[in-house]
Tab-separated table of C-alpha atoms in Angstrom:
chain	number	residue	atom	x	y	z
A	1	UNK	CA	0.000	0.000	0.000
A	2	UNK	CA	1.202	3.508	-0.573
A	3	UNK	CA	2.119	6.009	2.082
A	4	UNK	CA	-0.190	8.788	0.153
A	5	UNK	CA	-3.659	7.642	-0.098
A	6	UNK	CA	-6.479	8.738	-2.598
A	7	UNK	CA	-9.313	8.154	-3.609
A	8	UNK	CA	-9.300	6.333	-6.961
A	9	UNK	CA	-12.185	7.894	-9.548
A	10	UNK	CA	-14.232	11.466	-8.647
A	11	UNK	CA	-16.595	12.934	-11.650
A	12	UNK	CA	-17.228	16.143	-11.877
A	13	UNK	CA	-20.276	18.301	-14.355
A	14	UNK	CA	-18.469	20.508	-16.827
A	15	UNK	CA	-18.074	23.815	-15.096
A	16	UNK	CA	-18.792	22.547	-11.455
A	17	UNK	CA	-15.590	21.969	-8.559
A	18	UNK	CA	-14.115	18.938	-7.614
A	19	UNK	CA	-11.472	18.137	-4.637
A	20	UNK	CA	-8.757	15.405	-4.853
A	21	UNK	CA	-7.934	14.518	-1.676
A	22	UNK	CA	-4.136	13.295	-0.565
A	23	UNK	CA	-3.591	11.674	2.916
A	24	UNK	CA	-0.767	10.538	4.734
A	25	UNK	CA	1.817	11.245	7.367
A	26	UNK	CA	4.870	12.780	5.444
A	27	UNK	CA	2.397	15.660	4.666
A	28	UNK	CA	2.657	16.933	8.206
A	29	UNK	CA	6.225	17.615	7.669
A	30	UNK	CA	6.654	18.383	3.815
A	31	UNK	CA	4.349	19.705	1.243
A	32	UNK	CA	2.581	17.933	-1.353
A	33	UNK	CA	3.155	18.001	-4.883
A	34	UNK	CA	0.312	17.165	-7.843
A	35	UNK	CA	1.383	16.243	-11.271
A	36	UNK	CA	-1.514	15.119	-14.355
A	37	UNK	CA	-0.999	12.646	-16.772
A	38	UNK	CA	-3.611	12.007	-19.472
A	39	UNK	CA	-3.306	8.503	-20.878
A	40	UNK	CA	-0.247	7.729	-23.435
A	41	UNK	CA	1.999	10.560	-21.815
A	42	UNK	CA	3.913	11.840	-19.420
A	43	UNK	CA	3.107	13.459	-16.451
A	44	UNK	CA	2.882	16.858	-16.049
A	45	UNK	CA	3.332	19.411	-12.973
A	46	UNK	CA	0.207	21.338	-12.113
A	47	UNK	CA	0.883	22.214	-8.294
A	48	UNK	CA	3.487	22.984	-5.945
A	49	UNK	CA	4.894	24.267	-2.707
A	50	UNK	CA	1.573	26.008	-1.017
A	51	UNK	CA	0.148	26.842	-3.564
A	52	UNK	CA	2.240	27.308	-7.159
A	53	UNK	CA	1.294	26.642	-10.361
A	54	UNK	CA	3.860	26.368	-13.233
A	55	UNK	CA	3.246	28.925	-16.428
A	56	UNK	CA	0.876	27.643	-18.500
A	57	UNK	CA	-1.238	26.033	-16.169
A	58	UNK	CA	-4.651	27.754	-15.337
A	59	UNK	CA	-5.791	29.223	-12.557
A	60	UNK	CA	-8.627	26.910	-11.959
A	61	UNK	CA	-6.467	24.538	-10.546
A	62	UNK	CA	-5.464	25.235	-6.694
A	63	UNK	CA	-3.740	23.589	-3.105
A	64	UNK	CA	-4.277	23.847	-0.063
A	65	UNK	CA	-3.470	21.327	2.800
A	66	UNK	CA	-4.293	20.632	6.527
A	67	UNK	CA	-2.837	18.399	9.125
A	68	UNK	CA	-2.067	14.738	6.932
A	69	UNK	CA	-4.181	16.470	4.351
A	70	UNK	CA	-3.041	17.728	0.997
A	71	UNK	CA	-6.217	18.434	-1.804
A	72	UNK	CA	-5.735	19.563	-5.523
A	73	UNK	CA	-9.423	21.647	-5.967
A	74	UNK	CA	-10.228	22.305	-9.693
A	75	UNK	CA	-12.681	25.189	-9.550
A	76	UNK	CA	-14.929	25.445	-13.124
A	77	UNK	CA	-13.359	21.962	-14.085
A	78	UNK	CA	-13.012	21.835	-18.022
A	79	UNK	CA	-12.926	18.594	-20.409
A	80	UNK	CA	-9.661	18.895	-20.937
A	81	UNK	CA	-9.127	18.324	-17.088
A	82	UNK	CA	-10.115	15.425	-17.526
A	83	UNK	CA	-7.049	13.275	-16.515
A	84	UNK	CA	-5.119	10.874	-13.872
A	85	UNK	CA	-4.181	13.171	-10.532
A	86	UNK	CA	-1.084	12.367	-8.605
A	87	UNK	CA	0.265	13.419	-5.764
A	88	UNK	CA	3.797	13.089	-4.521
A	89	UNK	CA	5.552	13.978	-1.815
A	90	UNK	CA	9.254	12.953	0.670
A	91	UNK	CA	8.453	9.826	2.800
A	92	UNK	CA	8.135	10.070	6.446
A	93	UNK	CA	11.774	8.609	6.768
A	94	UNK	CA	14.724	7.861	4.992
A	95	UNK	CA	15.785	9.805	1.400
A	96	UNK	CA	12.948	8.709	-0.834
A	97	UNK	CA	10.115	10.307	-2.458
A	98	UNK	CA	6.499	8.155	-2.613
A	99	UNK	CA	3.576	8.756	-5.081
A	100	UNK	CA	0.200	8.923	-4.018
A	101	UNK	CA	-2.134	5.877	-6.076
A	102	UNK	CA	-3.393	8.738	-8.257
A	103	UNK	CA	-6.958	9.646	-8.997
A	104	UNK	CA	-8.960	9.228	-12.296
A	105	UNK	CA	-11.261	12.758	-12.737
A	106	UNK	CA	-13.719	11.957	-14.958
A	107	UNK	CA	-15.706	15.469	-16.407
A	108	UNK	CA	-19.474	14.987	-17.363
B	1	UNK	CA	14.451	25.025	-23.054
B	2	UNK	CA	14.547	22.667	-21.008
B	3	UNK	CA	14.017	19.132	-21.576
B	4	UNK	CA	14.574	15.700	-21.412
B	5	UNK	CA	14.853	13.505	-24.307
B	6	UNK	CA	14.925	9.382	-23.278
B	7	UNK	CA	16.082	6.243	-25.287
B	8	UNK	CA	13.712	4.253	-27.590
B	9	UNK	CA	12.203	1.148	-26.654
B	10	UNK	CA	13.611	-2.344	-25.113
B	11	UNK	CA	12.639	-5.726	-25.607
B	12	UNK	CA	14.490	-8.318	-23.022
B	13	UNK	CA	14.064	-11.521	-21.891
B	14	UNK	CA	13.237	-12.921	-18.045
B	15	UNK	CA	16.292	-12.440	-16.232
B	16	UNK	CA	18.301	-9.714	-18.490
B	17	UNK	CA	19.189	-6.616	-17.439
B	18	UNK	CA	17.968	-2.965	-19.290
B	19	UNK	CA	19.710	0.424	-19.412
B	20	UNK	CA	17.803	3.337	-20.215
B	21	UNK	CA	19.082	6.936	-20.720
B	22	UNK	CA	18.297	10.130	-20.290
B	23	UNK	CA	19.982	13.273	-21.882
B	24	UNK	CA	19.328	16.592	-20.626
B	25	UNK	CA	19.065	19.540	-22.496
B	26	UNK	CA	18.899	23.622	-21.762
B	27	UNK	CA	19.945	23.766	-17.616
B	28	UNK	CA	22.763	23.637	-15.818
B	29	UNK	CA	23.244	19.402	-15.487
B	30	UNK	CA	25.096	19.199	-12.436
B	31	UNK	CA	22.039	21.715	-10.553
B	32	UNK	CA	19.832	19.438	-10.102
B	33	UNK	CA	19.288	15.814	-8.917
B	34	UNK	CA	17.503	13.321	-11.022
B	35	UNK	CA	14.622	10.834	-10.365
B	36	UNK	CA	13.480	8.010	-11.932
B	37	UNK	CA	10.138	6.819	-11.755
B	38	UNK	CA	8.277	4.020	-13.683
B	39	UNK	CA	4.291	2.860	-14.384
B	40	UNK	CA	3.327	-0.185	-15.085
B	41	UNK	CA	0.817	-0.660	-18.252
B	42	UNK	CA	-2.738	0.669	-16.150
B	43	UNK	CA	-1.136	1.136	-13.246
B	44	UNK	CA	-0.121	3.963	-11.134
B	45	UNK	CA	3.452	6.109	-10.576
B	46	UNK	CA	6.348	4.206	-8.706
B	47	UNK	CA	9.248	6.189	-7.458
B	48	UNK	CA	12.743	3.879	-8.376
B	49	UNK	CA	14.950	6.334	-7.263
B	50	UNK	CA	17.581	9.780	-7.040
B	51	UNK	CA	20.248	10.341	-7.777
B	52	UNK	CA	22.729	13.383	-6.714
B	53	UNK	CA	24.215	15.993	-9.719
B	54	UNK	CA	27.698	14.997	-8.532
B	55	UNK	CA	26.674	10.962	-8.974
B	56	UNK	CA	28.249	10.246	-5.530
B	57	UNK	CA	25.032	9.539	-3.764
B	58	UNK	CA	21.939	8.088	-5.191
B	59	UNK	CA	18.706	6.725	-2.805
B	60	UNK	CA	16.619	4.071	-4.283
B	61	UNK	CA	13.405	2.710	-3.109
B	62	UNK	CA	13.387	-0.540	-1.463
B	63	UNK	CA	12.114	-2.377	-3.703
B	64	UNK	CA	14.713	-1.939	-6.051
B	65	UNK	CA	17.775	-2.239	-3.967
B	66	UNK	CA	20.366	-4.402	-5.404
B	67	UNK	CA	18.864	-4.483	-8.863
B	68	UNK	CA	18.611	-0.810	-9.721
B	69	UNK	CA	21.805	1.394	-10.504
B	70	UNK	CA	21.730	4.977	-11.130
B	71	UNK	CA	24.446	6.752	-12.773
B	72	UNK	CA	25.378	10.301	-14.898
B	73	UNK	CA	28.112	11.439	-17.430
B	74	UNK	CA	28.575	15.009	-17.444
B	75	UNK	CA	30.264	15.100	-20.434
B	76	UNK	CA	27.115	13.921	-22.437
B	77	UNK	CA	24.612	15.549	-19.795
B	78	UNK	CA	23.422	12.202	-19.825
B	79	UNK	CA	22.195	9.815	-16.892
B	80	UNK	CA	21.507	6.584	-17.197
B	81	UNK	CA	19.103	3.812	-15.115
B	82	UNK	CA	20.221	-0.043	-15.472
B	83	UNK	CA	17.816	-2.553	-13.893
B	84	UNK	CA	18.942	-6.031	-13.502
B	85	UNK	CA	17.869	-9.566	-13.456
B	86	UNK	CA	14.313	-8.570	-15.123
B	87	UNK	CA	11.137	-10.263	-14.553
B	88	UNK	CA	7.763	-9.886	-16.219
B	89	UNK	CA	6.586	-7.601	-13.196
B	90	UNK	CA	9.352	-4.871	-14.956
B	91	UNK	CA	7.579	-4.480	-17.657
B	92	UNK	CA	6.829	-0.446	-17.610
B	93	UNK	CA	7.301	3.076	-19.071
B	94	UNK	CA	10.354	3.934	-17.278
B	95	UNK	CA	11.083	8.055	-17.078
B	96	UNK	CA	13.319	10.446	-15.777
B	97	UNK	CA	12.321	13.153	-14.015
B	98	UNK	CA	14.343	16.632	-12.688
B	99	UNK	CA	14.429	17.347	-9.445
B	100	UNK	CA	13.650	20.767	-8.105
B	101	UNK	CA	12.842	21.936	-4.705
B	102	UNK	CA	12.425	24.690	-2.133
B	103	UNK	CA	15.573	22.993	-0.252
B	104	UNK	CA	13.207	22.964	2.951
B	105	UNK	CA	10.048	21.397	2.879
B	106	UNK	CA	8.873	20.792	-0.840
B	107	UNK	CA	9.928	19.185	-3.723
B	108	UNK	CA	8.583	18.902	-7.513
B	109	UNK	CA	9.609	16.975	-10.690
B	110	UNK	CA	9.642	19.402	-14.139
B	111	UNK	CA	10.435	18.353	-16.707
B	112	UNK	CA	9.918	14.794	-17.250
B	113	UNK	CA	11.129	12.483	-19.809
B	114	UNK	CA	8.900	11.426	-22.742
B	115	UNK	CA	8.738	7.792	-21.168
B	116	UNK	CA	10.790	4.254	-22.542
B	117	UNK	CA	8.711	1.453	-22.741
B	118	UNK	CA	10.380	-1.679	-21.357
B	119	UNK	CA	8.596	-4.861	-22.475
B	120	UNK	CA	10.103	-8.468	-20.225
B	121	UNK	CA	9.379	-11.119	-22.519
B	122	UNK	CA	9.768	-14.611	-23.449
């Protein structure tokens, strides 16, 4: 099982918010990070640090986290959003990094 | 710009070993430390491994200890990731991934590697 724990599948209606949730213990220490991948390539960034997104992604997409808690919230979610959700962050001990199980977003 | 440019696809049988590369293009190569990550076909992201810009120090998960090795050139701003004594479980996109981070409490992977598909067959 994987130290960062989501939930697998959320849908969303075009234009509506949904919240990916990421749980687990390294996030009281370190922040989480959230990469998308849609299927047949790779993964891109989308969120980082508090709340950072790299140019060219849109502002709909937002962090925030609390306690063990890290969530990705996509506010007006698109069909293009439509897309696997990671979230990655260090391990509680040791020099390694751990991915969460990722999420499938499905947009309606 | 920067970016990350991987090896073409591997066939290999049960019990070979694979080395895929990775060259880096547009940053400074010794800046930054270097992950490598695989996913297996409909399956989610697995973290192999770091390694450090000077390639004295690498970290690799578990799982992988004693079969993985992680390793750079700096005159080809290349790194490399051999995996040995391969079994069907292997089979995967394999990428590289840059390391960047806050050097406190946060860090992020940008760019990534376009992905090699490693197939373990008989």
């Amino acid at each position: 099982s994987s130290e960062l724990t989501q939930d697998p599948a959320v849908s969303v209606a075009l234009g509506q918010t949904v919240r990916i949730t990421c749980q687990g213990d390294c996030l009281r220490s370190y922040s989480a990070t959230w990469f998308q991948q849609k299927p047949g390539q790779a993964p891109i960034l989308v969120l980082y640090g508090e709340n950072n997104r790299p140019s060219g992604i849109p502002d709909r997409f937002s962090a925030s986290s609390s306690g063990n808690t890290a969530s990705l919230t996509i506010t007006g979610a698109q069909a293009e959003d439509e897309a696997d959700y990671y979230c990655y962050s260090r391990g509680s001990s040791g020099n390694r990094w751990v991915f969460g199980g990722g999420t499938k977003v499905t947009v309606l | 710009q920067v970016q990350l440019v991987q090896s073409g696809a591997e066939v290999r049988n049960p019990g070979a070993s694979v080395t895929v590369s990775c060259k880096a293009f547009g940053y400074a190569f010794t800046g930054h430390y270097m992950h490598w990550v695989r996913q297996a076909p409909g399956q989610g992201l697995e973290w192999m491994g770091i390694i450090k810009p000077s390639g004295d120090w690498t970290s690799y998960a578990q799982k992988f200890q004693g079969r993985v090795t992680m390793t750079m050139d700096t005159s080809t701003n290349t790194h490399y990731m051999e995996l040995t004594s391969l079994n069907f479980e292997d089979t995967a996109v394999y990428f590289c991934a840059r390391d960047v981070s806050d050097s406190t409490s946060s860090w992020w992977l940008d760019p990534w590697g376009q992905g090699t598909l490693v197939t373990v067959s008989s």
